[in-house]
Amino acid sequence: HLQESGPTLVKSSETLSLTCTVSGGSISGSNLYWGWIRQSPGKGLQWIGDIQASGTTYYNPYLMSRVMISVDTSKNLFFLKMVSVTAADTAIYFCANMSQIALAADWGRGILVTVSS
Amino acid sequence: IVLTQSPGTLSLSPGERATLSCRATQTIKDNFLAWYQQKPGQSPRLLIYGVFRRATGIPDRFSGSGSGTDYTLIISRMEPEDFALYFCQHYGRSRGAFGPGTAVDMK
């Protein structure tokens, strides 16, 4: 089970920060990946990036200059930070368990984040 | 790689066969092509990965095929719960491009 949390309203040019809580299994219990995907009316579904329990990350080349994904295996959490957000970053953000890079096998329910000016 | 899907909308009746297409601008290597289903207000659900492999719990009326740049999702007989939005995706190292989706609605 995965659950996203964090601020749902972020001001333009500031940093979006989200947490994904993983329950029902250890985040470091396998060689799986843990990742973030977003969905907006204008851009559809967009893979943001993945992280392994080891901390190795993989990012969408179009977003990697603004994105950082991190993990806290002791708390079974992983995180998304996106800097310098604009209205174009308004979307539903999903965290997911990836069976391969960017292949989302299990999804959280998603959290709508709105970027306001 | 950019993915396009056709048709944009498919109107069918229960019991009919659905054929959804996904085309890539370049050859997809290693069979890294997946399909997802999304219903209103829900997260997407993985249906097919590796072009033709069904994800856990997916009924066998869903099948995937294709190679190179052209891929197909077939739903052999539409059930009421199958009316939804379907996305294809190219996944793998530093990839993750999704198609725009095909909406399958009830005629």
Coordinates of N, CA and C in Angstrom, one line a residue:
Chain A
H1 N 0.8 -1.2 0.0 CA 0.0 0.0 0.0 C 0.9 1.2 0.0
L2 N 0.5 2.2 -0.8 CA 1.3 3.5 -0.9 C 0.4 4.7 -0.7
Q3 N 0.9 5.6 0.0 CA 0.1 6.8 0.3 C 0.9 8.1 0.2
E4 N 0.4 9.0 -0.7 CA 1.1 10.3 -0.9 C 0.6 11.3 0.2
S5 N 1.5 12.2 0.6 CA 1.1 13.2 1.5 C 2.0 14.4 1.3
G6 N 1.5 15.6 1.7 CA 2.3 16.8 1.5 C 1.4 18.0 1.2
P7 N 1.9 19.2 1.1 CA 1.1 20.4 0.8 C 0.4 20.2 -0.6
T8 N -0.8 20.6 -0.6 CA -1.6 20.6 -1.8 C -1.6 21.9 -2.6
L9 N -1.1 22.9 -2.0 CA -1.0 24.2 -2.6 C 0.4 24.8 -2.5
V10 N 1.1 25.0 -3.6 CA 2.5 25.5 -3.6 C 2.5 26.8 -4.4
K11 N 3.3 27.8 -4.0 CA 3.4 29.0 -4.7 C 4.4 28.9 -5.8
S12 N 4.1 29.6 -6.9 CA 5.0 29.6 -8.1 C 6.4 30.0 -7.6
S13 N 7.4 29.3 -8.2 CA 8.8 29.5 -8.0 C 9.3 28.8 -6.7
E14 N 8.4 28.3 -5.9 CA 8.8 27.6 -4.7 C 9.0 26.1 -4.9
T15 N 9.2 25.4 -3.8 CA 9.6 24.0 -3.9 C 8.4 23.1 -3.5
L16 N 8.1 22.1 -4.4 CA 7.1 21.1 -4.1 C 7.7 19.9 -3.4
S17 N 7.2 19.5 -2.2 CA 7.7 18.4 -1.5 C 6.6 17.5 -1.1
L18 N 6.8 16.2 -1.5 CA 5.9 15.2 -1.2 C 6.5 14.0 -0.6
T19 N 5.8 13.2 0.2 CA 6.2 12.0 0.9 C 5.3 10.9 0.4
C20 N 5.9 9.7 0.2 CA 5.2 8.5 0.0 C 5.4 7.5 1.1
T21 N 4.4 7.1 1.8 CA 4.5 6.1 2.9 C 4.2 4.8 2.3
V22 N 5.1 3.8 2.5 CA 4.9 2.5 2.0 C 4.6 1.6 3.2
S23 N 3.5 0.9 3.1 CA 3.1 -0.1 4.2 C 2.8 -1.4 3.6
G24 N 2.9 -2.4 4.4 CA 2.6 -3.8 4.0 C 3.8 -4.5 3.4
G25 N 5.0 -3.9 3.6 CA 6.2 -4.5 3.1 C 7.4 -3.5 3.3
S26 N 8.6 -4.0 3.3 CA 9.7 -3.2 3.5 C 10.2 -2.6 2.2
I27 N 10.5 -1.3 2.2 CA 10.9 -0.6 1.0 C 12.3 -1.1 0.6
S28 N 13.0 -1.7 1.5 CA 14.3 -2.2 1.1 C 14.3 -3.8 1.0
G29 N 13.1 -4.3 0.9 CA 13.0 -5.8 0.9 C 13.2 -6.5 -0.4
S30 N 13.5 -5.7 -1.4 CA 13.6 -6.3 -2.7 C 14.4 -5.4 -3.6
N31 N 14.6 -5.8 -4.8 CA 15.4 -5.0 -5.8 C 14.4 -4.1 -6.6
L32 N 13.3 -3.8 -6.1 CA 12.3 -3.0 -6.8 C 12.7 -1.6 -6.8
Y33 N 12.0 -0.8 -7.6 CA 12.2 0.6 -7.6 C 10.9 1.3 -7.0
W34 N 11.1 2.5 -6.6 CA 10.0 3.3 -6.0 C 10.0 4.6 -6.8
G35 N 8.8 5.0 -7.2 CA 8.9 6.2 -8.1 C 7.7 7.1 -8.0
W36 N 7.8 8.2 -8.9 CA 6.7 9.2 -8.9 C 6.3 9.4 -10.4
I37 N 5.0 9.5 -10.5 CA 4.4 9.8 -11.8 C 3.3 10.9 -11.6
R38 N 3.2 11.8 -12.5 CA 2.2 12.8 -12.4 C 1.2 12.8 -13.6
Q39 N 0.1 13.4 -13.3 CA -1.0 13.4 -14.4 C -1.7 14.8 -14.4
S40 N -1.6 15.4 -15.5 CA -2.3 16.7 -15.6 C -3.1 16.7 -16.9
P41 N -4.1 17.6 -16.9 CA -5.0 17.6 -18.1 C -4.3 17.9 -19.4
G42 N -3.3 18.8 -19.3 CA -2.6 19.3 -20.4 C -1.5 18.3 -20.9
K43 N -0.8 17.7 -20.0 CA 0.3 16.8 -20.4 C 0.1 15.3 -20.2
G44 N -1.1 15.0 -19.7 CA -1.3 13.5 -19.5 C -0.5 13.0 -18.4
L45 N -0.1 11.7 -18.6 CA 0.8 11.0 -17.6 C 2.2 11.3 -17.9
Q46 N 3.0 11.6 -16.9 CA 4.4 11.9 -17.1 C 5.2 11.2 -16.0
W47 N 6.1 10.3 -16.3 CA 7.0 9.7 -15.4 C 8.0 10.7 -14.9
I48 N 8.2 10.8 -13.6 CA 9.1 11.8 -13.0 C 10.5 11.2 -12.7
G49 N 10.4 10.0 -12.0 CA 11.7 9.4 -11.7 C 11.5 8.3 -10.7
D50 N 12.5 7.5 -10.5 CA 12.5 6.3 -9.6 C 13.7 6.3 -8.7
I51 N 13.6 5.6 -7.6 CA 14.8 5.4 -6.7 C 14.8 4.0 -6.2
Q52 N 15.9 3.4 -6.0 CA 16.1 2.1 -5.4 C 16.4 2.3 -3.9
A53 N 16.2 1.2 -3.1 CA 16.5 1.3 -1.7 C 17.9 1.7 -1.4
S54 N 18.8 1.4 -2.4 CA 20.2 1.8 -2.2 C 20.4 3.2 -2.4
G55 N 19.4 3.9 -2.9 CA 19.6 5.4 -3.2 C 19.9 5.7 -4.6
T56 N 20.1 4.7 -5.5 CA 20.3 5.0 -6.9 C 19.0 5.6 -7.5
T57 N 19.2 6.6 -8.3 CA 18.0 7.3 -8.9 C 18.1 7.3 -10.4
Y58 N 16.9 7.4 -10.9 CA 16.7 7.5 -12.4 C 15.7 8.6 -12.6
Y59 N 16.0 9.5 -13.5 CA 15.1 10.6 -13.7 C 14.7 10.8 -15.1
N60 N 13.5 11.4 -15.3 CA 13.0 11.8 -16.6 C 14.0 12.9 -17.1
P61 N 14.6 12.8 -18.2 CA 15.6 13.8 -18.7 C 14.9 15.2 -18.7
Y62 N 13.7 15.3 -19.0 CA 13.0 16.6 -19.1 C 12.8 17.3 -17.8
L63 N 12.9 16.5 -16.7 CA 12.6 17.1 -15.4 C 13.8 17.1 -14.4
M64 N 14.8 16.4 -14.8 CA 15.9 16.0 -13.9 C 16.6 17.3 -13.3
S65 N 16.6 18.4 -14.0 CA 17.3 19.6 -13.5 C 16.5 20.2 -12.3
R66 N 15.3 19.8 -12.1 CA 14.5 20.4 -11.1 C 14.0 19.4 -10.0
V67 N 14.3 18.1 -10.2 CA 13.7 17.1 -9.3 C 14.8 16.3 -8.5
M68 N 14.4 16.0 -7.3 CA 15.3 15.1 -6.5 C 14.3 14.1 -5.8
I69 N 14.7 12.8 -5.9 CA 14.0 11.8 -5.2 C 14.9 11.2 -4.2
S70 N 14.4 11.0 -3.0 CA 15.3 10.4 -1.9 C 14.5 9.4 -1.2
V71 N 15.2 8.6 -0.3 CA 14.5 7.5 0.4 C 15.0 7.4 1.9
D72 N 14.1 7.1 2.7 CA 14.4 6.8 4.1 C 14.0 5.4 4.4
T73 N 14.9 4.4 4.3 CA 14.5 3.0 4.5 C 14.1 2.7 5.9
S74 N 14.7 3.4 6.9 CA 14.3 3.1 8.3 C 12.9 3.5 8.6
K75 N 12.3 4.4 7.8 CA 10.9 4.8 8.1 C 10.0 4.3 6.9
N76 N 10.5 3.6 6.0 CA 9.7 3.1 4.8 C 9.1 4.2 4.1
L77 N 9.8 5.3 3.9 CA 9.3 6.4 3.2 C 10.2 6.8 2.0
F78 N 9.7 7.4 0.9 CA 10.5 8.0 -0.1 C 9.8 9.3 -0.4
F79 N 10.6 10.2 -1.1 CA 10.3 11.6 -1.2 C 10.5 12.2 -2.6
L80 N 9.7 13.2 -2.9 CA 9.9 14.0 -4.1 C 10.1 15.4 -3.8
K81 N 11.1 16.0 -4.3 CA 11.2 17.5 -4.3 C 11.4 18.0 -5.7
M82 N 10.6 19.0 -6.0 CA 10.7 19.7 -7.3 C 10.8 21.2 -7.0
V83 N 11.9 21.7 -7.6 CA 12.1 23.2 -7.3 C 11.6 24.0 -8.4
S84 N 11.5 25.3 -8.1 CA 11.1 26.3 -9.1 C 9.8 25.9 -9.9
V85 N 8.8 25.6 -9.2 CA 7.6 25.1 -9.8 C 6.9 26.3 -10.5
T86 N 6.1 25.9 -11.5 CA 5.2 26.9 -12.2 C 3.8 26.3 -12.3
A87 N 2.9 27.0 -12.9 CA 1.5 26.5 -13.0 C 1.5 25.2 -13.8
A88 N 2.5 25.0 -14.7 CA 2.6 23.8 -15.5 C 2.8 22.6 -14.7
D89 N 3.3 22.8 -13.4 CA 3.5 21.6 -12.5 C 2.3 21.2 -11.7
T90 N 1.2 21.9 -11.9 CA -0.1 21.6 -11.3 C -0.5 20.2 -11.9
A91 N -0.7 19.3 -11.0 CA -1.0 17.9 -11.4 C -1.4 17.0 -10.2
I92 N -1.9 15.9 -10.5 CA -2.1 14.8 -9.5 C -0.7 14.1 -9.5
Y93 N -0.1 13.9 -8.4 CA 1.1 13.3 -8.2 C 0.9 11.9 -7.6
F94 N 1.4 10.9 -8.2 CA 1.2 9.5 -7.7 C 2.6 9.0 -7.3
C95 N 2.6 8.3 -6.2 CA 3.8 7.4 -5.9 C 3.5 6.0 -6.3
A96 N 4.5 5.2 -6.6 CA 4.2 3.9 -7.1 C 5.4 3.0 -6.9
N97 N 5.1 1.7 -6.8 CA 6.1 0.7 -6.7 C 6.3 0.2 -8.1
M98 N 7.6 0.3 -8.6 CA 7.9 0.0 -9.9 C 8.6 -1.4 -10.0
S99 N 8.1 -2.2 -10.9 CA 8.8 -3.5 -11.0 C 10.0 -3.4 -11.9
Q100 N 10.0 -2.4 -12.8 CA 11.2 -2.1 -13.6 C 11.2 -0.6 -13.6
I101 N 12.3 0.0 -14.1 CA 12.3 1.5 -14.1 C 11.1 2.0 -14.9
A102 N 10.3 2.9 -14.3 CA 9.2 3.5 -14.8 C 8.0 2.6 -15.1
L103 N 8.0 1.4 -14.7 CA 6.9 0.4 -14.9 C 6.2 0.3 -13.6
A104 N 5.1 1.0 -13.5 CA 4.4 1.2 -12.2 C 3.4 0.0 -11.9
A105 N 3.8 -0.9 -11.1 CA 3.0 -2.1 -10.8 C 1.8 -1.8 -9.8
D106 N 2.2 -1.0 -8.8 CA 1.2 -0.6 -7.8 C 1.3 0.9 -7.5
W107 N 0.1 1.5 -7.5 CA 0.0 3.0 -7.4 C -0.6 3.4 -6.1
G108 N -0.2 4.6 -5.6 CA -1.0 5.3 -4.5 C -2.2 5.9 -5.1
R109 N -3.0 6.5 -4.3 CA -4.3 7.1 -4.8 C -4.0 8.4 -5.4
G110 N -2.9 9.0 -5.2 CA -2.6 10.3 -5.8 C -2.9 11.5 -4.9
I111 N -2.2 12.6 -5.1 CA -2.5 13.8 -4.4 C -2.4 15.0 -5.4
L112 N -3.5 15.8 -5.4 CA -3.5 16.9 -6.3 C -2.7 18.1 -5.7
V113 N -1.8 18.5 -6.5 CA -1.0 19.7 -6.1 C -1.2 20.8 -7.0
T114 N -1.6 21.9 -6.5 CA -1.9 23.1 -7.3 C -0.8 24.1 -7.1
V115 N -0.3 24.7 -8.2 CA 0.7 25.7 -8.1 C 0.0 27.0 -8.4
S116 N 0.1 27.9 -7.4 CA -0.6 29.2 -7.5 C 0.4 30.3 -7.7
S117 N -0.1 31.4 -8.4 CA 0.8 32.5 -8.6 C 0.6 33.5 -7.4
Chain B
I1 N 11.5 8.9 -27.7 CA 10.4 8.2 -28.3 C 9.1 8.8 -27.9
V2 N 8.2 9.1 -28.9 CA 6.9 9.6 -28.6 C 5.9 8.6 -29.0
L3 N 4.9 8.4 -28.1 CA 3.8 7.4 -28.4 C 2.5 8.1 -28.8
T4 N 1.9 7.6 -29.8 CA 0.6 8.0 -30.2 C -0.4 6.9 -30.1
Q5 N -1.6 7.1 -29.8 CA -2.6 6.1 -29.6 C -3.8 6.4 -30.5
S6 N -4.4 5.3 -31.0 CA -5.6 5.5 -31.8 C -6.6 4.3 -31.6
P7 N -7.9 4.5 -31.7 CA -8.5 5.9 -31.9 C -8.4 6.7 -30.6
G8 N -8.8 7.9 -30.6 CA -8.9 8.7 -29.4 C -10.0 8.2 -28.5
T9 N -11.1 7.9 -29.2 CA -12.3 7.3 -28.5 C -12.8 6.2 -29.2
L10 N -13.2 5.1 -28.5 CA -13.8 3.9 -29.1 C -15.1 3.6 -28.4
S11 N -16.2 3.6 -29.2 CA -17.5 3.4 -28.6 C -17.9 1.9 -28.9
L12 N -18.2 1.2 -27.9 CA -18.5 -0.3 -28.1 C -19.6 -0.7 -27.1
S13 N -20.2 -1.8 -27.4 CA -21.2 -2.4 -26.6 C -20.6 -3.6 -25.8
P14 N -21.2 -3.9 -24.6 CA -20.7 -5.1 -23.9 C -20.7 -6.3 -24.8
G15 N -19.6 -7.1 -24.7 CA -19.5 -8.3 -25.5 C -18.8 -8.1 -26.8
E16 N -18.6 -6.8 -27.2 CA -17.8 -6.6 -28.4 C -16.3 -6.6 -28.1
R17 N -15.6 -6.7 -29.2 CA -14.1 -6.8 -29.1 C -13.5 -5.4 -29.3
A18 N -12.5 -5.1 -28.4 CA -11.9 -3.8 -28.5 C -10.5 -4.0 -29.0
T19 N -10.1 -3.1 -30.0 CA -8.7 -3.1 -30.5 C -8.2 -1.7 -30.4
L20 N -7.1 -1.6 -29.6 CA -6.5 -0.3 -29.3 C -5.1 -0.3 -29.8
S21 N -4.7 0.8 -30.5 CA -3.4 0.8 -31.1 C -2.5 1.8 -30.4
C22 N -1.2 1.5 -30.4 CA -0.2 2.4 -29.9 C 1.0 2.4 -30.9
R23 N 1.4 3.5 -31.3 CA 2.5 3.6 -32.3 C 3.6 4.5 -31.7
A24 N 4.9 4.0 -31.8 CA 6.0 4.7 -31.4 C 6.8 5.4 -32.5
T25 N 7.5 6.5 -32.2 CA 8.2 7.2 -33.3 C 9.5 6.5 -33.6
Q26 N 10.0 5.6 -32.7 CA 11.2 4.7 -33.0 C 10.9 3.3 -32.5
T27 N 11.7 2.4 -32.9 CA 11.5 1.0 -32.5 C 11.7 0.9 -31.0
I28 N 10.8 0.2 -30.3 CA 11.0 0.0 -28.9 C 11.8 -1.3 -28.7
K29 N 12.9 -1.1 -27.9 CA 13.8 -2.2 -27.7 C 13.4 -3.0 -26.4
D30 N 13.8 -4.2 -26.4 CA 13.7 -5.1 -25.2 C 12.2 -5.3 -24.8
N31 N 11.3 -5.1 -25.8 CA 9.8 -5.3 -25.5 C 9.4 -4.4 -24.3
F32 N 9.9 -3.2 -24.1 CA 9.6 -2.4 -22.9 C 8.3 -1.6 -23.3
L33 N 7.2 -2.3 -23.4 CA 5.9 -1.6 -23.8 C 4.9 -2.1 -22.8
A34 N 4.2 -1.2 -22.2 CA 3.1 -1.6 -21.2 C 1.8 -0.9 -21.5
W35 N 0.7 -1.5 -21.0 CA -0.6 -0.9 -21.1 C -1.2 -0.7 -19.7
Y36 N -1.9 0.4 -19.5 CA -2.6 0.6 -18.2 C -4.0 1.0 -18.5
Q37 N -4.9 0.7 -17.5 CA -6.3 1.0 -17.5 C -6.5 2.1 -16.4
Q38 N -7.3 3.1 -16.7 CA -7.6 4.1 -15.6 C -9.1 4.4 -15.7
K39 N -9.8 4.2 -14.6 CA -11.2 4.6 -14.4 C -11.3 5.9 -13.7
P40 N -12.4 6.6 -14.0 CA -12.6 8.0 -13.4 C -12.4 8.0 -11.9
G41 N -11.5 8.9 -11.4 CA -11.3 9.1 -10.0 C -10.4 8.0 -9.4
Q42 N -9.8 7.2 -10.2 CA -8.9 6.1 -9.7 C -7.5 6.3 -10.3
S43 N -6.6 5.6 -9.7 CA -5.2 5.6 -10.2 C -5.2 4.6 -11.4
P44 N -4.2 4.8 -12.3 CA -4.1 3.8 -13.3 C -3.7 2.4 -12.7
R45 N -4.0 1.3 -13.5 CA -3.7 0.0 -13.1 C -2.9 -0.7 -14.2
L46 N -1.9 -1.3 -13.9 CA -1.0 -2.0 -14.9 C -1.8 -3.2 -15.4
L47 N -1.9 -3.3 -16.7 CA -2.6 -4.5 -17.4 C -1.6 -5.4 -18.0
I48 N -0.7 -4.9 -18.8 CA 0.2 -5.6 -19.7 C 1.6 -5.0 -19.6
Y49 N 2.6 -5.8 -19.5 CA 4.0 -5.3 -19.6 C 4.8 -6.3 -20.5
G50 N 5.9 -5.8 -21.0 CA 6.7 -6.7 -21.9 C 5.9 -7.0 -23.1
V51 N 5.1 -6.1 -23.6 CA 4.3 -6.2 -24.8 C 3.1 -7.1 -24.6
F52 N 3.3 -8.3 -24.0 CA 2.2 -9.3 -24.0 C 2.0 -10.0 -22.6
R53 N 2.8 -9.6 -21.6 CA 2.7 -10.3 -20.3 C 1.6 -9.6 -19.5
R54 N 0.6 -10.4 -19.0 CA -0.4 -9.9 -18.2 C 0.1 -9.7 -16.8
A55 N -0.2 -8.5 -16.2 CA 0.1 -8.3 -14.8 C -0.8 -9.2 -13.9
T56 N -0.4 -9.3 -12.6 CA -1.0 -10.2 -11.7 C -2.5 -9.8 -11.6
G57 N -3.4 -10.8 -11.7 CA -4.8 -10.6 -11.5 C -5.6 -10.1 -12.7
I58 N -4.9 -9.9 -13.9 CA -5.5 -9.4 -15.1 C -6.2 -10.5 -15.8
P59 N -7.4 -10.4 -16.1 CA -8.1 -11.5 -16.8 C -7.6 -11.7 -18.2
D60 N -7.8 -13.0 -18.7 CA -7.2 -13.3 -20.0 C -7.9 -12.7 -21.2
R61 N -9.0 -12.0 -21.0 CA -9.6 -11.3 -22.1 C -8.8 -10.1 -22.6
F62 N -7.8 -9.7 -21.8 CA -6.9 -8.7 -22.1 C -5.6 -9.3 -22.7
S63 N -5.2 -8.9 -23.9 CA -4.0 -9.4 -24.5 C -3.3 -8.3 -25.3
G64 N -2.0 -8.4 -25.3 CA -1.1 -7.4 -25.9 C -0.3 -8.1 -27.0
S65 N 0.0 -7.3 -28.0 CA 0.9 -7.9 -29.1 C 1.6 -6.7 -29.8
G66 N 2.5 -7.0 -30.7 CA 3.2 -6.0 -31.4 C 4.7 -6.2 -31.4
S67 N 5.3 -5.3 -32.2 CA 6.8 -5.3 -32.3 C 7.2 -4.0 -33.0
G68 N 8.5 -3.7 -32.9 CA 9.0 -2.6 -33.6 C 8.4 -1.3 -33.1
T69 N 7.5 -0.7 -33.9 CA 6.9 0.6 -33.6 C 5.4 0.5 -33.4
D70 N 4.8 -0.7 -33.6 CA 3.3 -0.8 -33.6 C 2.9 -1.9 -32.6
Y71 N 2.0 -1.5 -31.7 CA 1.6 -2.3 -30.6 C 0.0 -2.3 -30.5
T72 N -0.5 -3.4 -30.0 CA -2.0 -3.5 -29.9 C -2.4 -4.1 -28.6
L73 N -3.4 -3.5 -28.0 CA -4.1 -4.1 -26.9 C -5.5 -4.6 -27.3
I74 N -5.8 -5.8 -27.1 CA -7.1 -6.3 -27.5 C -7.9 -6.8 -26.2
I75 N -9.1 -6.4 -26.1 CA -10.0 -6.9 -25.1 C -11.0 -7.7 -25.9
S76 N -11.0 -9.0 -25.6 CA -11.7 -9.9 -26.5 C -13.2 -9.7 -26.4
R77 N -13.7 -9.6 -25.2 CA -15.2 -9.3 -25.1 C -15.3 -8.3 -24.0
M78 N -15.8 -7.1 -24.3 CA -16.0 -6.0 -23.3 C -16.9 -6.4 -22.2
E79 N -16.4 -6.3 -21.0 CA -17.3 -6.4 -19.8 C -17.6 -5.0 -19.3
P80 N -18.7 -4.8 -18.6 CA -19.1 -3.5 -18.1 C -18.0 -2.7 -17.4
E81 N -17.1 -3.5 -16.7 CA -16.0 -2.8 -15.9 C -14.9 -2.5 -16.8
D82 N -14.9 -2.8 -18.1 CA -13.7 -2.5 -18.9 C -13.8 -1.1 -19.6
F83 N -15.0 -0.5 -19.4 CA -15.1 0.8 -20.1 C -14.3 1.8 -19.2
A84 N -13.3 2.4 -19.9 CA -12.3 3.1 -19.1 C -11.3 3.8 -20.1
L85 N -10.3 4.4 -19.6 CA -9.2 5.0 -20.4 C -8.0 4.1 -20.4
Y86 N -7.4 4.0 -21.5 CA -6.2 3.0 -21.7 C -5.0 3.8 -22.2
F87 N -3.9 3.6 -21.5 CA -2.7 4.2 -21.9 C -1.6 3.2 -22.2
C88 N -0.8 3.5 -23.3 CA 0.4 2.6 -23.5 C 1.6 3.4 -22.9
Q89 N 2.7 2.7 -22.6 CA 3.9 3.4 -22.1 C 5.1 2.6 -22.5
H90 N 6.1 3.4 -22.9 CA 7.5 2.9 -23.1 C 8.3 3.1 -21.8
Y91 N 8.7 2.0 -21.2 CA 9.4 2.1 -19.9 C 10.8 1.6 -20.1
G92 N 11.6 1.7 -19.0 CA 13.0 1.3 -19.0 C 13.9 2.4 -18.6
R93 N 15.2 2.2 -18.7 CA 16.1 3.1 -18.2 C 15.9 4.5 -18.7
S94 N 15.7 5.4 -17.8 CA 15.5 6.8 -18.2 C 14.4 7.1 -19.2
R95 N 13.5 6.2 -19.2 CA 12.3 6.4 -20.2 C 11.1 6.4 -19.3
G96 N 10.0 6.3 -19.9 CA 8.7 6.3 -19.2 C 7.6 7.1 -19.9
A97 N 7.8 7.3 -21.2 CA 6.8 8.0 -22.0 C 5.5 7.3 -22.1
F98 N 4.5 8.1 -21.9 CA 3.1 7.5 -22.0 C 2.4 8.1 -23.3
G99 N 1.6 7.3 -23.8 CA 0.7 7.8 -24.9 C -0.4 8.6 -24.3
P100 N -1.1 9.3 -25.2 CA -2.2 10.2 -24.7 C -3.5 9.5 -24.2
G101 N -3.6 8.2 -24.6 CA -4.7 7.5 -24.1 C -5.8 7.3 -25.1
T102 N -6.5 6.2 -25.0 CA -7.8 5.9 -25.7 C -8.9 5.7 -24.8
A103 N -10.0 6.4 -24.9 CA -11.1 6.3 -24.1 C -12.1 5.2 -24.7
V104 N -12.4 4.2 -24.0 CA -13.4 3.2 -24.4 C -14.7 3.5 -23.7
D105 N -15.7 3.9 -24.4 CA -17.0 4.2 -23.8 C -18.1 3.3 -24.4
M106 N -19.2 3.4 -23.6 CA -20.3 2.5 -24.0 C -21.1 3.1 -25.1
K107 N -21.4 2.3 -26.1 CA -22.2 2.8 -27.2 C -23.6 3.0 -26.8

